[in-house]
PDB file of C-alpha atoms in Angstrom:
ATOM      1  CA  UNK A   1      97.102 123.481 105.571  1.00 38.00           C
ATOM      2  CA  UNK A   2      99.994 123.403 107.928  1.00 39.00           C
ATOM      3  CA  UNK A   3     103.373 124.997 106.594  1.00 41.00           C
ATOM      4  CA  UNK A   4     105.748 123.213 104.708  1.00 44.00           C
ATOM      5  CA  UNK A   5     108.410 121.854 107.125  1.00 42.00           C
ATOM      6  CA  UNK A   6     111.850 123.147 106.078  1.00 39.00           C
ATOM      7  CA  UNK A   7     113.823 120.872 103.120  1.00 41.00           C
ATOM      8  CA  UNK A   8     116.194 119.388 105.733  1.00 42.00           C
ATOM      9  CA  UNK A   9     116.132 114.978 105.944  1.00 41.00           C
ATOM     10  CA  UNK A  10     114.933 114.238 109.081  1.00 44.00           C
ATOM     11  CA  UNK A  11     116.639 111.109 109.295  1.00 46.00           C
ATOM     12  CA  UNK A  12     120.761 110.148 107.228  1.00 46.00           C
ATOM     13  CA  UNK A  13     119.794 107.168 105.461  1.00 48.00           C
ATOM     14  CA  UNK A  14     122.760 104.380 106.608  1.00 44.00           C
ATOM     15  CA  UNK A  15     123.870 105.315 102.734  1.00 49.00           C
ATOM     16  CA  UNK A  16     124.381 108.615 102.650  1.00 46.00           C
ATOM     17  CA  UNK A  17     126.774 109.038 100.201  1.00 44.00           C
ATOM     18  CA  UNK A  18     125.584 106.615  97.694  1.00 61.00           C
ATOM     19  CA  UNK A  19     126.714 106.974  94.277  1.00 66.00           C
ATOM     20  CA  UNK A  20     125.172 107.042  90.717  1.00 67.00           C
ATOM     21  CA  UNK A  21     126.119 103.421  90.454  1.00 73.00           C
ATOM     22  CA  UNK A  22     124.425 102.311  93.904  1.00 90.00           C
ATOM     23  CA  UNK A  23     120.895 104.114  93.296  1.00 93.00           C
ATOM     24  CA  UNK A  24     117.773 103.138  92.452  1.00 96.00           C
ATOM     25  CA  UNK A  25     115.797 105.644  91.570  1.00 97.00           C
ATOM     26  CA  UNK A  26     111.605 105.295  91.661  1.00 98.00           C
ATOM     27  CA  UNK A  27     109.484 108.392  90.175  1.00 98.00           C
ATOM     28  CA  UNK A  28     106.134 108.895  90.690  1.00 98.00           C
ATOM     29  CA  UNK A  29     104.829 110.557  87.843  1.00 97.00           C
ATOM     30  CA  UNK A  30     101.927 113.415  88.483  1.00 95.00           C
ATOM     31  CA  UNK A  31     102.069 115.648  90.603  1.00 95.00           C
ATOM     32  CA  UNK A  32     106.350 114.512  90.897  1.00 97.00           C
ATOM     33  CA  UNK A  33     107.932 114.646  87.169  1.00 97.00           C
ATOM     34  CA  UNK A  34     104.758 117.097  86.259  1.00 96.00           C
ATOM     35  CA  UNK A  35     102.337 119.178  88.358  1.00 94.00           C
ATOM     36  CA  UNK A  36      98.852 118.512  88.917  1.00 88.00           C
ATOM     37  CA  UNK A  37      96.406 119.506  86.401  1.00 83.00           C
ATOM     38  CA  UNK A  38      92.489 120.283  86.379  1.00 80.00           C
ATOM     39  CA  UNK A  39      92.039 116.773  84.393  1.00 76.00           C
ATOM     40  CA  UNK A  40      94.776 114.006  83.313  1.00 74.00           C
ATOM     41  CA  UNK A  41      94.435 114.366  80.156  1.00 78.00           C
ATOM     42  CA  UNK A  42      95.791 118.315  81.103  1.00 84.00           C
ATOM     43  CA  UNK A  43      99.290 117.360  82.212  1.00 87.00           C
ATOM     44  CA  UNK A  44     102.347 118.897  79.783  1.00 91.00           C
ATOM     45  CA  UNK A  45     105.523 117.264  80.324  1.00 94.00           C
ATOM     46  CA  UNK A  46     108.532 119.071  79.888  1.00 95.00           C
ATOM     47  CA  UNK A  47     110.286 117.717  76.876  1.00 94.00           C
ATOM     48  CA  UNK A  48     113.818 117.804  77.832  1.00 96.00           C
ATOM     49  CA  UNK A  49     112.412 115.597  80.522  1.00 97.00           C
ATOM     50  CA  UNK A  50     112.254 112.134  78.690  1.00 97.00           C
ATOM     51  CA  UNK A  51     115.451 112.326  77.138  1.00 97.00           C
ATOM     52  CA  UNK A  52     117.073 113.295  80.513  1.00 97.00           C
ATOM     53  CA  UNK A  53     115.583 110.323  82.124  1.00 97.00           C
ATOM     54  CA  UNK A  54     116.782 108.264  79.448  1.00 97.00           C
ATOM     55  CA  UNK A  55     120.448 109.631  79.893  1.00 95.00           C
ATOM     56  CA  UNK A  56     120.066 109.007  84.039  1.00 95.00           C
ATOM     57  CA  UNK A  57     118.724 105.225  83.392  1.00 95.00           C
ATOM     58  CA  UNK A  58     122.035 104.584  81.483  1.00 93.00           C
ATOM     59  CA  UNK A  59     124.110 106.266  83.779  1.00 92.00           C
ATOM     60  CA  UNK A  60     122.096 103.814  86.312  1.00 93.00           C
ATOM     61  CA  UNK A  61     123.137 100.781  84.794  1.00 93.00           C
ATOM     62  CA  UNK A  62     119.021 100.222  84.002  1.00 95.00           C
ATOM     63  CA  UNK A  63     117.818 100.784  87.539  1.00 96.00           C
ATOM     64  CA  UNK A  64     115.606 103.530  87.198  1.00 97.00           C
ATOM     65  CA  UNK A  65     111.377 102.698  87.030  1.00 97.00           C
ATOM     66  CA  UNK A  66     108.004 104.927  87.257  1.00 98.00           C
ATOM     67  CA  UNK A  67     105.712 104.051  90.169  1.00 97.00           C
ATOM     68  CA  UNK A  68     102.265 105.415  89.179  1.00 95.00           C
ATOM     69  CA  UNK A  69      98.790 105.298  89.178  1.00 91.00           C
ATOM     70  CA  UNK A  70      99.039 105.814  85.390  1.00 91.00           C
ATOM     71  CA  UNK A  71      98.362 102.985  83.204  1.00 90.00           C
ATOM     72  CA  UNK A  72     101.839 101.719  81.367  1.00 92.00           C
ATOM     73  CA  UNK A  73     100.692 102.752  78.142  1.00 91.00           C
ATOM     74  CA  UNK A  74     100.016 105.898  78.550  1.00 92.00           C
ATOM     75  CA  UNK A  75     103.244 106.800  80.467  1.00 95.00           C
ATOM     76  CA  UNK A  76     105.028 105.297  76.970  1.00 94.00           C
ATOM     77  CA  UNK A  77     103.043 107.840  75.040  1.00 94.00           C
ATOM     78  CA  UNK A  78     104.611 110.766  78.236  1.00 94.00           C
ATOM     79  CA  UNK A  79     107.717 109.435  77.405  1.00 96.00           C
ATOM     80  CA  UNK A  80     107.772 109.178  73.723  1.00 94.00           C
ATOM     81  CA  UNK A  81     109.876 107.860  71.968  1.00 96.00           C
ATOM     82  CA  UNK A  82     111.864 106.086  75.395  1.00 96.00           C
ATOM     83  CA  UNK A  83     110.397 102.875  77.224  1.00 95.00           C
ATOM     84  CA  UNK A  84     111.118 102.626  81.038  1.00 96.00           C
ATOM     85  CA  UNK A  85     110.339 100.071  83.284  1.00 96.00           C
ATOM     86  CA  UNK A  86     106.912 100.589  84.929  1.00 96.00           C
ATOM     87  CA  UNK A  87     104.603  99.720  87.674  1.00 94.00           C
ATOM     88  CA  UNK A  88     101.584 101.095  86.814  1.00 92.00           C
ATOM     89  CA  UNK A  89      98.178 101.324  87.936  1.00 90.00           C
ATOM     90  CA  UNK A  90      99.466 102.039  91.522  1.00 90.00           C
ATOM     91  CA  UNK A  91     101.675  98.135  90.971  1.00 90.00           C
ATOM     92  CA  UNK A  92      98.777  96.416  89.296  1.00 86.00           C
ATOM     93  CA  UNK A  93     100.626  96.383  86.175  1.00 89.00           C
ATOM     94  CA  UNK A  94     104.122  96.021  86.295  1.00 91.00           C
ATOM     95  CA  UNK A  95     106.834  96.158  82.937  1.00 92.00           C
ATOM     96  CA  UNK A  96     110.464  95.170  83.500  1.00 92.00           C
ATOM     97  CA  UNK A  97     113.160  95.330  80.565  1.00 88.00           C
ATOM     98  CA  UNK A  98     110.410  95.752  78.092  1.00 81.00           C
ATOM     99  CA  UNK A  99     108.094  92.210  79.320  1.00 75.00           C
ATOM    100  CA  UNK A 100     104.621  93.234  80.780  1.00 67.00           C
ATOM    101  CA  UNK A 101     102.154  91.414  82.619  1.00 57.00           C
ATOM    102  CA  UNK A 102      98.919  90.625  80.022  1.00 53.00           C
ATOM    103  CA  UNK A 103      96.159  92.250  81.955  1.00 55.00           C
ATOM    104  CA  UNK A 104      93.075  90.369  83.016  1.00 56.00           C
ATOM    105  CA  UNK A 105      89.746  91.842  81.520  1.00 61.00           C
ATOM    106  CA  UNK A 106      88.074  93.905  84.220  1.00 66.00           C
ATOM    107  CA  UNK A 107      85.839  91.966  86.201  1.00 74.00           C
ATOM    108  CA  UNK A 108      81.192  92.796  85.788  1.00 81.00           C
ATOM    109  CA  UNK A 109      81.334  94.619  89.461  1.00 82.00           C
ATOM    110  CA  UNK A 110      83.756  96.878  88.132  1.00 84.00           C
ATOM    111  CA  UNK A 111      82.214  97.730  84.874  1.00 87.00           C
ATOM    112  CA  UNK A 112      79.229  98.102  87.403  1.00 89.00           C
ATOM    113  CA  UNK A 113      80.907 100.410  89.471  1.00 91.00           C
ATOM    114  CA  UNK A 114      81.861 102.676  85.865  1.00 93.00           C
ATOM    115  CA  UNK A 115      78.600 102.512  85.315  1.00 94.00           C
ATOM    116  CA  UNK A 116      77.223 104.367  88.110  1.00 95.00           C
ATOM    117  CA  UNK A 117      80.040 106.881  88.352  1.00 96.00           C
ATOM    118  CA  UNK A 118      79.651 107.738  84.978  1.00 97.00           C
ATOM    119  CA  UNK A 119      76.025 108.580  85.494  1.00 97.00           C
ATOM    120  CA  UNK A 120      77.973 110.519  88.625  1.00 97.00           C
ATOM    121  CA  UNK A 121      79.617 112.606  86.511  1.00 96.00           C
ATOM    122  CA  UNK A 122      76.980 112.723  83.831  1.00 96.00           C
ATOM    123  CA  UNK A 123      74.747 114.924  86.769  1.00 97.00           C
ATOM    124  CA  UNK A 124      77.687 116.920  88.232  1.00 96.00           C
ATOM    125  CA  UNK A 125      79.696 119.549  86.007  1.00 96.00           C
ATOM    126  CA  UNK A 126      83.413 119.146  86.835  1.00 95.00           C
ATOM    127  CA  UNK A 127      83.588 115.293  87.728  1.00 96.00           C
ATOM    128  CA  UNK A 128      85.563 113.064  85.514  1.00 95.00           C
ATOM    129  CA  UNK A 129      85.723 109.551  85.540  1.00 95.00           C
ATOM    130  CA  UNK A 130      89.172 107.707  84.447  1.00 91.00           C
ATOM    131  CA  UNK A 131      88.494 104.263  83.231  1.00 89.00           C
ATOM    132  CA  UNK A 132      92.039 102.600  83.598  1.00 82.00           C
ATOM    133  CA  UNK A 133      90.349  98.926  82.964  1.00 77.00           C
ATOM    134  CA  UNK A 134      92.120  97.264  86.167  1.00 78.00           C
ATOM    135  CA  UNK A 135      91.217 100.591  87.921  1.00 85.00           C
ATOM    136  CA  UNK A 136      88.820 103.445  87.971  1.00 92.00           C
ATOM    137  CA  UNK A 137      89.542 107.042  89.512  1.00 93.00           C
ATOM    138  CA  UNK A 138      86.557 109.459  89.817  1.00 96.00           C
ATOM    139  CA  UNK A 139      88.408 113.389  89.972  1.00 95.00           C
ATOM    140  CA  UNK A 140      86.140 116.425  91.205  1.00 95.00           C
ATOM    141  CA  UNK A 141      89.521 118.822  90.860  1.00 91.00           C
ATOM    142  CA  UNK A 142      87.222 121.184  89.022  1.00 93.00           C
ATOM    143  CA  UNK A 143      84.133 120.372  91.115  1.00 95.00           C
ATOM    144  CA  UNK A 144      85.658 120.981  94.844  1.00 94.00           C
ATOM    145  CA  UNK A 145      82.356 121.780  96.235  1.00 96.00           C
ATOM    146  CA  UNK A 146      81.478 117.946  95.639  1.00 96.00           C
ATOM    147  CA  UNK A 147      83.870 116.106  97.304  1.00 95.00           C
ATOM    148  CA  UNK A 148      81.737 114.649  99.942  1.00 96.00           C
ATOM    149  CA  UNK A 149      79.106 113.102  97.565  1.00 96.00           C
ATOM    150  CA  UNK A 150      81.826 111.571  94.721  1.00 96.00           C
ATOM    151  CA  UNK A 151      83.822 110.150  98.220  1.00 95.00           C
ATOM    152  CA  UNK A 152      79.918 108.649  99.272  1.00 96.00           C
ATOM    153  CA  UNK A 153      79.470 107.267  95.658  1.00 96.00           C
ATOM    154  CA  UNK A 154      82.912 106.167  95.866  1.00 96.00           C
ATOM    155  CA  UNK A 155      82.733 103.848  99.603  1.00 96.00           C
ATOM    156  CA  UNK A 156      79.140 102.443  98.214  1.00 95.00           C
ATOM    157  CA  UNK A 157      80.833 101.316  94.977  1.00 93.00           C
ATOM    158  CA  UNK A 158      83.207  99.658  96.780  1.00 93.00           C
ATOM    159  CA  UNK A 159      81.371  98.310  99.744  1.00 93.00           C
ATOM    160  CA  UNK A 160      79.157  96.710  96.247  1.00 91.00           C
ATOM    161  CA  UNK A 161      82.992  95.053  95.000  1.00 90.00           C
ATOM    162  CA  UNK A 162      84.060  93.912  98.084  1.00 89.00           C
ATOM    163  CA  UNK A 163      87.422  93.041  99.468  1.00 88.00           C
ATOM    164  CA  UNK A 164      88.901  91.976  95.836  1.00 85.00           C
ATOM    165  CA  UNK A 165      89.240  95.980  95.309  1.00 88.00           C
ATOM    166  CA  UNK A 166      90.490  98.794  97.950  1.00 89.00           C
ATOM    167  CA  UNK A 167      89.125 102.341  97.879  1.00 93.00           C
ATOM    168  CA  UNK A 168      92.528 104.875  97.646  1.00 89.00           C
ATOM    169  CA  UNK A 169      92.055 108.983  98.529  1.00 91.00           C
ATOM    170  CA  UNK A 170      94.169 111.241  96.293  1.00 89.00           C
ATOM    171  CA  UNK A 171      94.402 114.952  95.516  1.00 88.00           C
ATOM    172  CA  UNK A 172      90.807 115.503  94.468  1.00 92.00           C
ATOM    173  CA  UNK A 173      90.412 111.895  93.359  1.00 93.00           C
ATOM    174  CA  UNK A 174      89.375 108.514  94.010  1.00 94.00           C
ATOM    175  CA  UNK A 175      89.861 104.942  92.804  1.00 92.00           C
ATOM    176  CA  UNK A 176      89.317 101.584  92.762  1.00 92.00           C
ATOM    177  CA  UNK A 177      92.258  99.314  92.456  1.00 87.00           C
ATOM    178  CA  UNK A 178      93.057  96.113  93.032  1.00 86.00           C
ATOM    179  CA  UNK A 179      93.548  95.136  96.761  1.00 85.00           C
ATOM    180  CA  UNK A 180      96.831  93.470  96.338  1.00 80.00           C
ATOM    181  CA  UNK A 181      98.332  96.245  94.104  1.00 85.00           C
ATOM    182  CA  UNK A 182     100.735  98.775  96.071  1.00 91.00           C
ATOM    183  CA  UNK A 183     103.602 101.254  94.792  1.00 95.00           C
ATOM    184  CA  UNK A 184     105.307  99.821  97.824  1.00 95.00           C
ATOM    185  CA  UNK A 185     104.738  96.564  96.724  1.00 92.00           C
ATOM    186  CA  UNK A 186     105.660  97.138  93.424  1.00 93.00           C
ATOM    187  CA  UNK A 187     109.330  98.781  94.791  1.00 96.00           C
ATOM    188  CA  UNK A 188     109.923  95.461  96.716  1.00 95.00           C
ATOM    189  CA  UNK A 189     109.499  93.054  93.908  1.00 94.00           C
ATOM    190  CA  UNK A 190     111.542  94.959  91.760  1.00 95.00           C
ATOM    191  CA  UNK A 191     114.485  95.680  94.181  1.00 96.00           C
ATOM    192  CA  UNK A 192     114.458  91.897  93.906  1.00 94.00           C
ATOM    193  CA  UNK A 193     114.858  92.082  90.257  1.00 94.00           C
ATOM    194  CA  UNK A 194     118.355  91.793  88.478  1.00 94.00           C
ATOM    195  CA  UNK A 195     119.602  95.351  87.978  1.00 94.00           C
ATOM    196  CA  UNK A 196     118.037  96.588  90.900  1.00 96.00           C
ATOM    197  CA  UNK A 197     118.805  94.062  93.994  1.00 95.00           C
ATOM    198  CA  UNK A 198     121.723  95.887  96.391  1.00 94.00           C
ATOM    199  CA  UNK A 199     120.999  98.901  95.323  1.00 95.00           C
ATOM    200  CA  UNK A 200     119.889 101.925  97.521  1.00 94.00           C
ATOM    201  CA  UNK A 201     116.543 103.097  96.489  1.00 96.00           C
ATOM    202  CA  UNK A 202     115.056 106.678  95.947  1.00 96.00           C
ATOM    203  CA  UNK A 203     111.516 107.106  95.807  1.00 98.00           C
ATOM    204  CA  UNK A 204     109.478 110.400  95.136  1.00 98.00           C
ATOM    205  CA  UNK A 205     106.343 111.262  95.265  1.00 97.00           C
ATOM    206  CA  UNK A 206     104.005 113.721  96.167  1.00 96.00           C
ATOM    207  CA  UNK A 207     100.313 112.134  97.707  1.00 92.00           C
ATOM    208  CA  UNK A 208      98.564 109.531  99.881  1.00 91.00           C
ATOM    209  CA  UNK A 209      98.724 106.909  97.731  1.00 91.00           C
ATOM    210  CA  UNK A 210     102.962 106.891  97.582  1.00 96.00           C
ATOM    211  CA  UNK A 211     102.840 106.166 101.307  1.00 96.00           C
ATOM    212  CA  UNK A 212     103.626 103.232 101.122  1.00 95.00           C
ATOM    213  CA  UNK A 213     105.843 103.460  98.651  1.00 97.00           C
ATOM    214  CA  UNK A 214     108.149 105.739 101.086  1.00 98.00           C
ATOM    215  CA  UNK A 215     107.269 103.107 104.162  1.00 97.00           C
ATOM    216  CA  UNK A 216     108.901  99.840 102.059  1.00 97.00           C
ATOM    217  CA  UNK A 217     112.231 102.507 100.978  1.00 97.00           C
ATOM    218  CA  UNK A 218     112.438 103.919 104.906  1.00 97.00           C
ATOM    219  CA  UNK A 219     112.471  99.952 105.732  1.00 97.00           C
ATOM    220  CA  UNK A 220     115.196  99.172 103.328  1.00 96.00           C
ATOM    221  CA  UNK A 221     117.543 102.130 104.522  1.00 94.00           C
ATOM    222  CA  UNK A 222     116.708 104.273 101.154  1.00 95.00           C
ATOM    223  CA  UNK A 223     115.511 107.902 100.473  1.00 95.00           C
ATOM    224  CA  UNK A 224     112.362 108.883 100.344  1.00 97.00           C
ATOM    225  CA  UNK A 225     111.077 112.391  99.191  1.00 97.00           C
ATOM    226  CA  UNK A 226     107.798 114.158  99.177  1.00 97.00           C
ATOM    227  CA  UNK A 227     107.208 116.821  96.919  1.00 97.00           C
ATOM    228  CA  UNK A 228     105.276 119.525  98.524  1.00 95.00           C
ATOM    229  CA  UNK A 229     103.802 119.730 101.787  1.00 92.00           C
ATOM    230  CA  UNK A 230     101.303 117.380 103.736  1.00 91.00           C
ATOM    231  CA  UNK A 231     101.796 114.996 106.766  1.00 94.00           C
ATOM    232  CA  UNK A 232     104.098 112.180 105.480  1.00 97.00           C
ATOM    233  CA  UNK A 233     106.226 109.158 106.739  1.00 97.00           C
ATOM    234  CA  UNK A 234     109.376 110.242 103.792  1.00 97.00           C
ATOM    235  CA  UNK A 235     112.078 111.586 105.409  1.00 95.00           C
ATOM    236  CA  UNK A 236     113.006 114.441 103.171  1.00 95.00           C
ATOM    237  CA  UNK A 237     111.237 116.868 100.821  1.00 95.00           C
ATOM    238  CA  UNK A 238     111.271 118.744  97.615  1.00 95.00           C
ATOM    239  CA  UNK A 239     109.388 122.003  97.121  1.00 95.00           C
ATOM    240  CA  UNK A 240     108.017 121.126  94.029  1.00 96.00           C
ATOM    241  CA  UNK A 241     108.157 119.108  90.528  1.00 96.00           C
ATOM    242  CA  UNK A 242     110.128 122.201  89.631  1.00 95.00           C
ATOM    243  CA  UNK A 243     113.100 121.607  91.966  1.00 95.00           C
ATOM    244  CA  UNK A 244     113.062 118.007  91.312  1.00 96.00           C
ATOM    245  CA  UNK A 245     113.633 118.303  87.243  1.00 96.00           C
ATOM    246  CA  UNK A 246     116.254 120.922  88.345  1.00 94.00           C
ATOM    247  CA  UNK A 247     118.036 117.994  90.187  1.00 95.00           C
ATOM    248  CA  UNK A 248     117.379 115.344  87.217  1.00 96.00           C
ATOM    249  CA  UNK A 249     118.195 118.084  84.059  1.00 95.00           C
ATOM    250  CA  UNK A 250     120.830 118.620  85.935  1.00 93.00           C
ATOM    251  CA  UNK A 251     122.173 115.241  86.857  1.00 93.00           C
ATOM    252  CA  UNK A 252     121.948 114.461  83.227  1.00 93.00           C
ATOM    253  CA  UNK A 253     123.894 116.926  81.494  1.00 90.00           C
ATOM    254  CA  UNK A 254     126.780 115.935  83.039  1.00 82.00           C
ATOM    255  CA  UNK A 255     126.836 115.530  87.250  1.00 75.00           C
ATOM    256  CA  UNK A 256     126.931 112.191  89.414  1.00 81.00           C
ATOM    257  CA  UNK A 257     123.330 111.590  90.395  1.00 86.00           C
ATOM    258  CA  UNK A 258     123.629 110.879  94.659  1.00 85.00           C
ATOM    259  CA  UNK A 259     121.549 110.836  97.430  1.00 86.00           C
ATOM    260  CA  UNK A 260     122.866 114.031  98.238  1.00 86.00           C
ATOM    261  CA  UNK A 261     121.953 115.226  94.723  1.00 86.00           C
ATOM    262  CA  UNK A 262     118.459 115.298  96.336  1.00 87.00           C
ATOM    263  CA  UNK A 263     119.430 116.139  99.656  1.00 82.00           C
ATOM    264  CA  UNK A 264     120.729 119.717  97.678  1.00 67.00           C
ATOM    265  CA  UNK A 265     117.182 120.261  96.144  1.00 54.00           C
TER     266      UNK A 265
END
C-alpha cells in the first residue's frame, strides 16, 4: 500500500474560512466516527462521542447528518439516547428531522441472493453475511485468504438481480444495494433540504463506497476528508478516526467548529 500522502488540502475550498454557522457537516460512520472491526457487530463507540455530536448539531443550527452503509436503526441504537438525521443504507434510507422513508419489503431475488451467501458463509469459517433488508454485505475481514471466491459469489449474485441492484467493494466487504442509492446522492438531496441549503458541506469518510460522496461535496465547493490512506478524489485527509473525534470532542466543549478546524487535524 502506497504511503499516506502528507495531511496538507490539496485544493482551498472557495470557503475557506467558513464558520460553525455556514457548515454542513456529513459523517460516515465506520471506519470514520469508529475504527474498523473484525465483524459489525464488533464496533465500540466512544461514549463521549454521541453527546458531543449532539452539542455540534445544535451549535449547527440542525445541519449535521450520518452518511452510512448502516441501516438507520441501528445507528439510533450507536447513538443512544440522541436521534440524527440519517441516510442510511449507503442513501437507500434516508431520515430528516425525525420523518423516515417506510422501507419497501426486500424483493424474492434478493432473499435469493441471502440465500446462497448464507450457505457461503455456512462452508467458509470467517465470512459473515449482513442482512440489512434493502441491502446485503458479505465481510471475509476474518477470512482474507477468501476474498476472491466471496467477490465471485458476490458478481454471480448480482449478475442473477440485475440492473435494479449495484455490486459496491469495501474494506473486506461486499454488498448489494439498490442501484439508485448513493451517499453522494443522499448529500445532494439533503443540501436541498431546509437547514442545510447554502451551507458549505463537510464530508468524511474513509472507503470506496464514500467516493462519491466526496465527488458531489468537491462539485459544490465543500470539504472533503478521507480518513486514512488509499487513492481518493477528497481533497484533504485525516490520519485516523482518532484525530477526527479529537477535532469533534474538541469542537464541542467549547471551540467554533470551521473548515479549518479540520484543516488542523
Amino acid at each position: 500500500m502506497s504511503e499516506m500522502p502528507s495531511p496538507e488540502i490539496t485544493k482551498t475550498p472557495a470557503k475557506a474560512a467558513a464558520l460553525t454557522g455556514q457548515i454542513a457537516l456529513f459523517l460516515d460512520f465506520d471506519g470514520t466516527l469508529v475504527e474498523i472491526a473484525p465483524s459489525p457487530e464488533d464496533v465500540k463507540i466512544d461514549r463521549r462521542l454521541p453527546g458531543a455530536l449532539e452539542a455540534l448539531r445544535q451549535r449547527l443550527g440542525g445541519a449535521l447528518a450520518l452518511v452510512s452503509g448502516r441501516p438507520v436503526g441501528l445507528l439510533d441504537e450507536m447513538m443512544t439516547p440522541y436521534r440524527f438525521d440519517t441516510a442510511g443504507l449507503h442513501g437507500a434510507q434516508i431520515r430528516l428531522d425525525g420523518a423516515e422513508a417506510p422501507l419497501a419489503a426486500p424483493s424474492e431475488a434478493i432473499k435469493a441472493a441471502i440465500r446462497k451467501m448464507v450457505r457461503f458463509a455456512n462452508a467458509h469459517i470467517g465470512v459473515i453475511v449482513e442482512d440489512k433488508r434493502q441491502s446485503v454485505a458479505l465481510h471475509w475481514r476474518l477470512a482474507p485468504s477468501l476474498a476472491d471466491e466471496a467477490l465471485a459469489l458476490m458478481e454471480e449474485v448480482a449478475t442473477e438481480i440485475g440492473p435494479s441492484m449495484r455490486l459496491q467493494r469495501g474494506k473486506a466487504v461486499a454488498e448489494l444495494v439498490p442501484a439508485t442509492a448513493s451517499k453522494g446522492g443522499a448529500i445532494k438531496w439533503l443540501l436541498q433540504q431546509d437547514g442545510y441549503v447554502g451551507r458549505t458541506p463537510v464530508f468524511i469518510g474513509d472507503d470506496i463506497t464514500d467516493e462519491d460522496g466526496f465527488a458531489a461535496v468537491n462539485a459544490a465547493d465543500g470539504l472533503s476528508i478521507r480518513i486514512g490512506d488509499g487513492e481518493t478524489c477528497a481533497r484533504h485527509r485525516l490520519a485516523s478516526p482518532t484525530a477526527l473525534r479529537h477535532v469533534l470532542l474538541a469542537a464541542a466543549e467549547g471551540g467554533d467548529l470551521t473548515l479549518e478546524s479540520f484543516l488542523q487535524g
